[in-house]
Coordinates of C-alpha atoms in Angstrom, one line a residue:
M1 CA 57.9 111.0 97.1
T2 CA 56.3 113.9 95.3
D3 CA 58.2 115.9 92.8
E4 CA 58.1 118.9 95.1
S5 CA 59.5 117.0 98.1
A6 CA 62.1 115.3 95.9
L7 CA 63.3 118.8 94.8
E8 CA 63.4 120.0 98.4
L9 CA 65.5 116.9 99.3
H10 CA 68.0 117.5 96.6
E11 CA 68.2 121.2 97.5
R12 CA 69.0 120.3 101.1
T13 CA 71.5 117.7 99.9
A14 CA 73.2 120.1 97.5
D15 CA 73.5 122.7 100.3
Q16 CA 75.1 120.1 102.6
L17 CA 77.4 118.9 99.8
F18 CA 78.5 122.4 99.1
E19 CA 79.1 123.1 102.8
V20 CA 81.3 120.0 103.2
L21 CA 83.2 120.4 99.9
G22 CA 83.7 124.1 100.6
S23 CA 85.6 123.3 103.8
L24 CA 88.1 121.0 102.1
K25 CA 91.1 121.8 99.9
G26 CA 92.7 118.8 98.3
G27 CA 90.8 117.4 95.3
V28 CA 87.7 119.6 95.7
M29 CA 87.7 120.9 92.2
K30 CA 88.4 117.6 90.6
F31 CA 85.6 116.1 92.7
G32 CA 83.3 118.8 91.4
Q33 CA 84.2 117.9 87.9
V34 CA 83.1 114.3 88.5
L35 CA 79.9 115.4 90.2
S36 CA 79.1 117.6 87.2
V37 CA 78.8 114.5 85.0
Y38 CA 76.5 112.9 87.5
E39 CA 74.0 115.6 86.7
A40 CA 73.1 113.8 83.5
V41 CA 71.5 111.0 85.4
L42 CA 69.1 113.4 87.2
P43 CA 65.9 115.0 85.9
P44 CA 66.7 118.5 84.5
E45 CA 65.0 120.4 87.3
I46 CA 67.0 118.5 89.9
S47 CA 70.3 118.6 88.0
A48 CA 69.9 122.4 87.9
V49 CA 70.1 122.5 91.7
Y50 CA 73.5 120.8 91.7
R51 CA 74.7 122.8 88.8
Q52 CA 74.0 126.0 90.7
R53 CA 75.8 124.8 93.8
L54 CA 78.7 123.4 91.8
A55 CA 79.1 126.7 90.0
R56 CA 79.4 128.4 93.4
L57 CA 82.0 125.9 94.4
Q58 CA 84.0 126.6 91.2
E59 CA 83.7 130.3 91.7
A60 CA 84.8 130.0 95.4
A61 CA 88.2 128.7 94.4
R62 CA 90.7 131.5 94.9
P63 CA 94.2 131.5 93.5
E64 CA 97.2 131.5 95.8
A65 CA 99.0 134.8 96.5
E66 CA 101.7 135.8 94.1
A67 CA 104.3 135.3 96.7
V68 CA 103.3 131.7 97.2
V69 CA 103.5 130.9 93.5
H70 CA 106.7 132.8 93.1
G71 CA 108.1 130.8 96.0
V72 CA 107.4 127.5 94.2
L73 CA 108.8 128.8 91.0
A74 CA 112.0 129.9 92.7
E75 CA 112.4 126.7 94.6
D76 CA 111.9 124.4 91.6
L77 CA 113.2 126.5 88.7
G78 CA 115.8 128.6 90.5
A79 CA 116.0 132.1 91.9
D80 CA 116.4 133.5 88.4
W81 CA 113.2 131.7 87.1
R82 CA 112.0 134.9 85.4
T83 CA 114.9 134.8 82.9
M84 CA 113.2 131.6 81.5
F85 CA 110.3 133.7 80.3
V86 CA 110.0 136.8 78.0
S87 CA 106.9 137.6 80.1
F88 CA 104.9 136.0 82.9
D89 CA 101.3 137.0 83.8
D90 CA 101.0 136.9 87.6
E91 CA 97.2 136.7 87.3
P92 CA 96.3 133.0 86.8
V93 CA 94.0 132.0 84.0
A94 CA 92.7 129.0 85.9
A95 CA 92.8 128.0 89.6
A96 CA 91.9 124.6 91.1
S97 CA 92.4 123.0 94.5
L98 CA 95.8 121.5 93.7
A99 CA 97.4 123.9 91.2
Q100 CA 96.9 127.0 89.1
V101 CA 97.8 127.9 85.6
H102 CA 99.5 131.1 84.4
R103 CA 99.9 132.4 80.8
A104 CA 103.4 133.3 79.8
V105 CA 105.8 133.7 76.9
W106 CA 108.7 131.3 76.9
R107 CA 112.3 132.5 76.2
D108 CA 112.0 131.3 72.6
G109 CA 108.9 133.3 72.0
R110 CA 106.3 130.6 72.3
E111 CA 103.1 131.2 74.3
V112 CA 102.9 128.8 77.1
A113 CA 100.7 127.6 80.0
V114 CA 102.6 127.4 83.3
K115 CA 101.1 124.9 85.7
V116 CA 102.2 125.5 89.3
Q117 CA 101.4 123.1 92.1
Y118 CA 100.5 124.5 95.5
P119 CA 103.1 123.9 98.2
E120 CA 100.7 122.1 100.5
A121 CA 98.8 120.2 97.7
H122 CA 100.0 116.7 98.8
A123 CA 99.3 117.2 102.4
D124 CA 95.8 118.7 101.7
L125 CA 95.0 115.8 99.4
L126 CA 95.9 113.2 102.0
G127 CA 94.1 115.1 104.7
D128 CA 90.9 115.3 102.7
R129 CA 90.8 111.8 101.4
D130 CA 88.5 110.2 104.0
S131 CA 86.0 113.1 103.9
L132 CA 85.8 113.1 100.1
V133 CA 85.3 109.3 99.9
M134 CA 82.5 109.6 102.5
V135 CA 80.8 112.4 100.7
M136 CA 80.9 110.8 97.3
G137 CA 79.5 107.5 98.7
W138 CA 76.7 109.4 100.3
F139 CA 75.9 111.4 97.2
T140 CA 76.0 108.4 94.9
R141 CA 73.6 106.4 97.1
L142 CA 71.1 109.2 96.5
V143 CA 71.4 109.9 92.8
A144 CA 72.8 106.7 91.3
P145 CA 72.5 103.8 93.8
A146 CA 73.7 101.3 91.2
L147 CA 77.1 102.8 91.2
D148 CA 79.7 102.2 93.9
G149 CA 80.4 105.8 94.9
R150 CA 82.9 104.9 97.6
A151 CA 85.0 102.7 95.2
M152 CA 84.9 105.4 92.6
A153 CA 86.0 108.0 95.1
E154 CA 88.9 105.8 96.3
D155 CA 90.0 105.4 92.7
L156 CA 89.6 109.1 92.1
M157 CA 91.8 109.9 95.1
D158 CA 94.5 107.4 94.0
R159 CA 94.5 109.0 90.6
L160 CA 94.7 112.5 92.1
A161 CA 97.8 111.4 94.1
E162 CA 99.4 110.4 90.7
E163 CA 98.5 113.8 89.3
L164 CA 100.8 115.5 91.8
D165 CA 103.7 113.8 90.0
Y166 CA 104.4 116.3 87.1
A167 CA 107.3 114.2 85.7
R168 CA 104.8 111.4 85.2
E169 CA 102.3 113.8 83.7
A170 CA 104.9 115.2 81.3
E171 CA 105.8 111.7 80.2
S172 CA 102.1 110.9 79.4
Q173 CA 101.7 114.2 77.6
R174 CA 104.7 113.4 75.4
A175 CA 103.3 109.9 74.7
F176 CA 100.0 111.4 73.6
R177 CA 101.7 114.0 71.4
A178 CA 103.9 111.4 69.8
G179 CA 100.9 109.1 69.3
F180 CA 98.8 111.7 67.5
A181 CA 101.7 113.4 65.7
G182 CA 100.7 114.5 62.3
S183 CA 97.0 114.0 63.0
P184 CA 94.8 116.9 61.6
E185 CA 92.2 116.0 64.2
F186 CA 94.0 116.3 67.5
R187 CA 96.2 119.0 69.0
V188 CA 98.3 117.9 72.0
P189 CA 100.5 120.7 73.4
D190 CA 104.3 120.1 73.5
V191 CA 106.0 119.8 76.9
V192 CA 108.3 122.8 77.0
W193 CA 109.8 122.3 80.5
Q194 CA 109.1 120.2 83.6
Q195 CA 110.8 120.4 86.9
G196 CA 109.5 119.6 90.3
R197 CA 106.1 121.2 90.9
V198 CA 106.1 123.2 87.6
L199 CA 105.0 122.0 84.2
V200 CA 105.3 124.3 81.2
S201 CA 103.3 123.4 78.0
E202 CA 102.5 125.1 74.8
W203 CA 99.4 127.3 75.0
V204 CA 96.3 125.8 73.5
G205 CA 93.4 128.2 72.4
G206 CA 90.1 127.1 70.9
T207 CA 86.6 127.0 72.4
P208 CA 86.2 125.2 75.7
L209 CA 84.0 122.1 75.4
S210 CA 81.9 123.5 78.3
A211 CA 80.9 126.4 75.9
V212 CA 80.1 123.9 73.2
I213 CA 77.8 122.0 75.6
A214 CA 76.2 125.3 76.7
S215 CA 75.6 126.9 73.4
G216 CA 77.3 125.1 70.5
S217 CA 75.6 124.2 67.2
Q218 CA 74.6 120.7 66.5
E219 CA 77.4 120.4 64.0
E220 CA 79.9 121.4 66.7
R221 CA 78.4 119.0 69.2
D222 CA 78.6 116.1 66.7
R223 CA 82.1 117.0 65.7
A224 CA 83.3 117.1 69.4
G225 CA 81.5 113.9 70.1
L226 CA 83.1 112.1 67.2
L227 CA 86.6 113.2 68.2
L228 CA 86.0 112.3 71.9
T229 CA 85.0 108.8 70.7
R230 CA 88.0 108.5 68.5
L231 CA 90.3 109.7 71.3
M232 CA 88.9 107.0 73.6
F233 CA 89.4 104.1 71.1
D234 CA 92.6 105.4 69.4
A235 CA 94.7 106.4 72.4
P236 CA 95.2 102.9 73.7
V237 CA 96.5 101.8 70.3
L238 CA 98.5 104.9 69.4
C239 CA 99.7 106.0 72.8
G240 CA 99.5 102.9 75.0
R241 CA 97.4 105.0 77.4
L242 CA 93.8 106.1 78.1
H243 CA 93.0 109.6 79.0
G244 CA 91.7 109.2 82.5
D245 CA 89.9 112.5 83.0
P246 CA 87.8 113.3 79.9
H247 CA 85.7 116.1 81.5
P248 CA 84.8 119.2 79.4
G249 CA 87.4 121.4 80.9
N250 CA 90.2 119.3 79.3
F251 CA 89.2 119.8 75.7
R252 CA 89.1 122.7 73.2
L253 CA 87.3 122.7 69.8
F254 CA 88.9 124.7 67.0
D255 CA 87.3 126.3 64.0
D256 CA 89.1 123.8 61.7
G257 CA 87.3 121.0 63.5
S258 CA 90.3 119.7 65.4
L259 CA 90.2 119.0 69.2
G260 CA 92.7 120.3 71.6
V261 CA 93.5 117.8 74.4
L262 CA 94.8 119.0 77.8
D263 CA 95.7 117.7 81.2
F264 CA 97.5 114.4 81.3
G265 CA 97.8 114.0 85.0
A266 CA 95.2 111.2 85.2
V267 CA 96.3 108.8 82.5
Y268 CA 95.9 105.0 82.6
R269 CA 98.9 103.1 81.3
L270 CA 98.0 99.9 79.5
T271 CA 100.2 96.8 79.5
P272 CA 101.7 96.4 76.1
G273 CA 100.2 93.6 74.0
T274 CA 97.0 93.4 76.2
E275 CA 93.5 94.2 75.2
S276 CA 92.2 97.7 76.0
P277 CA 89.3 97.8 78.5
L278 CA 87.3 99.8 76.0
H279 CA 87.6 96.9 73.5
K280 CA 86.5 94.5 76.2
W281 CA 83.5 96.7 76.7
M282 CA 82.7 96.5 73.0
R283 CA 83.1 92.7 72.9
I284 CA 80.7 92.3 75.9
H285 CA 78.1 94.5 74.3
L286 CA 78.4 93.0 70.9
A287 CA 77.6 89.5 72.1
E288 CA 74.5 88.3 70.2
T289 CA 73.3 85.5 72.4
P290 CA 73.2 84.8 76.2
D291 CA 75.7 81.9 75.8
E292 CA 78.1 84.1 73.7
L293 CA 77.8 86.8 76.4
L294 CA 78.7 84.3 79.1
R295 CA 81.8 83.1 77.2
T296 CA 82.9 86.7 76.6
L297 CA 82.4 87.7 80.2
R298 CA 84.5 84.7 81.3
D299 CA 87.2 85.5 78.6
V300 CA 87.7 89.1 79.7
G301 CA 87.6 88.3 83.4
F302 CA 84.2 89.6 84.4
L303 CA 83.0 86.1 85.5
R304 CA 85.5 84.1 87.6
P305 CA 85.8 80.4 87.0
G306 CA 83.1 78.4 88.8
V307 CA 80.8 81.4 89.2
R308 CA 77.3 80.6 87.9
A309 CA 75.2 83.4 86.4
D310 CA 71.9 83.9 84.7
A311 CA 72.9 84.5 81.1
A312 CA 69.5 85.8 79.9
R313 CA 69.3 88.4 82.8
L314 CA 72.9 89.5 82.2
Q315 CA 72.0 90.1 78.6
E316 CA 69.1 92.3 79.7
L317 CA 71.5 94.1 82.0
F318 CA 73.8 95.1 79.1
A319 CA 71.1 95.6 76.5
H320 CA 70.5 99.4 77.2
S321 CA 74.1 100.4 77.9
G322 CA 75.2 98.6 74.7
L323 CA 72.8 100.5 72.4
P324 CA 75.6 102.7 71.0
A325 CA 77.5 99.5 70.0
H326 CA 74.5 98.2 68.0
S327 CA 73.6 101.4 66.1
E328 CA 75.1 102.8 62.9
T329 CA 74.9 106.2 64.5
F330 CA 73.8 106.9 68.1
V331 CA 72.4 110.0 69.6
F332 CA 73.7 110.3 73.2
T333 CA 71.3 112.1 75.5
P334 CA 70.9 112.6 79.3
D335 CA 67.8 110.4 79.0
H336 CA 70.0 107.5 77.7
L337 CA 72.3 107.9 80.7
R338 CA 69.5 108.1 83.2
E339 CA 67.8 105.0 81.8
T340 CA 71.1 103.1 81.8
V341 CA 71.6 103.9 85.5
R342 CA 68.0 103.0 86.3
R343 CA 68.4 99.6 84.7
M344 CA 71.6 99.0 86.5
T345 CA 69.9 99.8 89.8
A346 CA 67.0 97.4 89.0
S347 CA 69.5 94.7 88.0
M348 CA 71.8 94.9 91.0
P349 CA 71.1 91.3 92.2
V350 CA 72.3 89.8 88.9
A351 CA 75.1 92.4 88.6
L352 CA 76.6 91.2 91.9
S353 CA 77.7 88.0 90.1
L354 CA 80.2 90.1 88.1
A355 CA 83.7 91.0 89.1
F356 CA 85.6 94.0 87.6
P357 CA 89.1 93.0 86.4
P358 CA 91.8 95.3 87.9
D359 CA 92.5 97.0 84.5
F360 CA 88.8 97.7 84.0
V361 CA 88.3 99.2 87.4
H362 CA 90.9 101.8 86.6
A363 CA 89.3 102.6 83.2
Q364 CA 85.8 102.7 84.5
R365 CA 85.9 106.3 85.5
S366 CA 87.3 107.3 82.1
L367 CA 84.7 105.4 80.2
G368 CA 81.8 106.6 82.4
V369 CA 82.8 110.2 82.4
G370 CA 83.5 110.1 78.6
I371 CA 80.0 108.7 77.9
G372 CA 78.6 111.3 80.3
V373 CA 80.2 114.1 78.3
L374 CA 78.8 112.6 75.1
C375 CA 75.4 112.8 76.7
Q376 CA 75.9 116.3 77.8
L377 CA 76.9 117.2 74.2
E378 CA 73.8 115.4 72.9
A379 CA 76.0 114.3 70.1
E380 CA 75.2 112.0 67.2
V381 CA 78.2 109.7 66.8
P382 CA 79.0 106.6 64.6
F383 CA 80.1 104.9 67.8
Q384 CA 80.0 101.4 66.5
A385 CA 82.1 102.1 63.4
E386 CA 84.8 103.9 65.4
A387 CA 85.1 101.1 67.9
L388 CA 85.1 98.3 65.2
R389 CA 87.7 100.2 63.3
R390 CA 90.1 99.5 66.1
L391 CA 88.8 96.0 67.0
T392 CA 89.4 94.8 63.4
G393 CA 92.2 97.2 62.4
E394 CA 95.5 98.0 63.9
W395 CA 94.6 96.5 67.2
G396 CA 93.8 93.1 65.6
P397 CA 90.8 90.9 66.0
P398 CA 89.4 90.0 69.4
R399 CA 91.1 87.2 71.2
P400 CA 89.7 83.7 70.5
R401 CA 86.8 82.9 72.8
P402 CA 86.9 79.5 74.6
R403 CA 84.4 77.0 73.2

């Protein structure tokens, strides 16, 4: 296929994608956030096609009428809900397909963000599930055939259903705030109030990470990349959880170099005393010989007992994706992500011998999106040192490998 015909194919695909997504409600914006990370595996001229259509999709989201939002607030907070605020801005600062956010001043004078879920969010999400799974499977087969788009979409929709539970989100937000309490590097907003479909949190300013990606200095990109990496590896240890939705819209970079962390609806809870999926990922990629790799894969559950595998070809499969684990510092780029996906595609026959443990399936989207954001930032990060700090520090050494 020529470059020109490939571009035409992607333009037609992007238009069809936008048409389908534009007709849906539940989960559309979150789906768009995931698709935006896929752009990194495409050549720049083609990714621009999807970026333009996705921007139109974002702009097409219209907030609910004031009366609808006020109705939810009255039902869940009480008819006198306005007395809980010194002021409440009826114009939302952000709108998505399941909820919108309003800026307000709480009764104690704190600036707050008020997240209000749409009354039909749950029904819309369930109604759109099959269509979204189909679209994501179709899109993935075109841009990244090595990835199981249908499985990723099903996991995404399951996590979205959890995001409708604001009591669960508030619990996760409190866990992250407690875990990073006193840290000069991370700002997690306090939960001010939660009831029903309403979640009130402290307001977080800063520069959106999307703006850093678009026009930030290299120093800002590297700082954001370092903190995102620390968040990935520290949260399982300090909070017992993994942020499940690390797209750029959920982070803010401050002038003092700290990172604001938002949106705890998609959070993976880890079983106490078990090894984090991210540490399993590091152990796999740090294996120095084919035999050591096989032992590690069996130890962490990627190779079931009795399953035979080509150790040398498996090591080739992990060689490129594991480059960050073998470098003192690593520069994440879109080219790195594209090459990783290309090699995964070329190695599909050997990859079929692997099985994803249940805990790793749930963490895969977080890890994949997180690395995708690092590549969007084009950040230089001491990735290996950050991971090993937790592998050999508070988390303890890796579990003994069978001999």
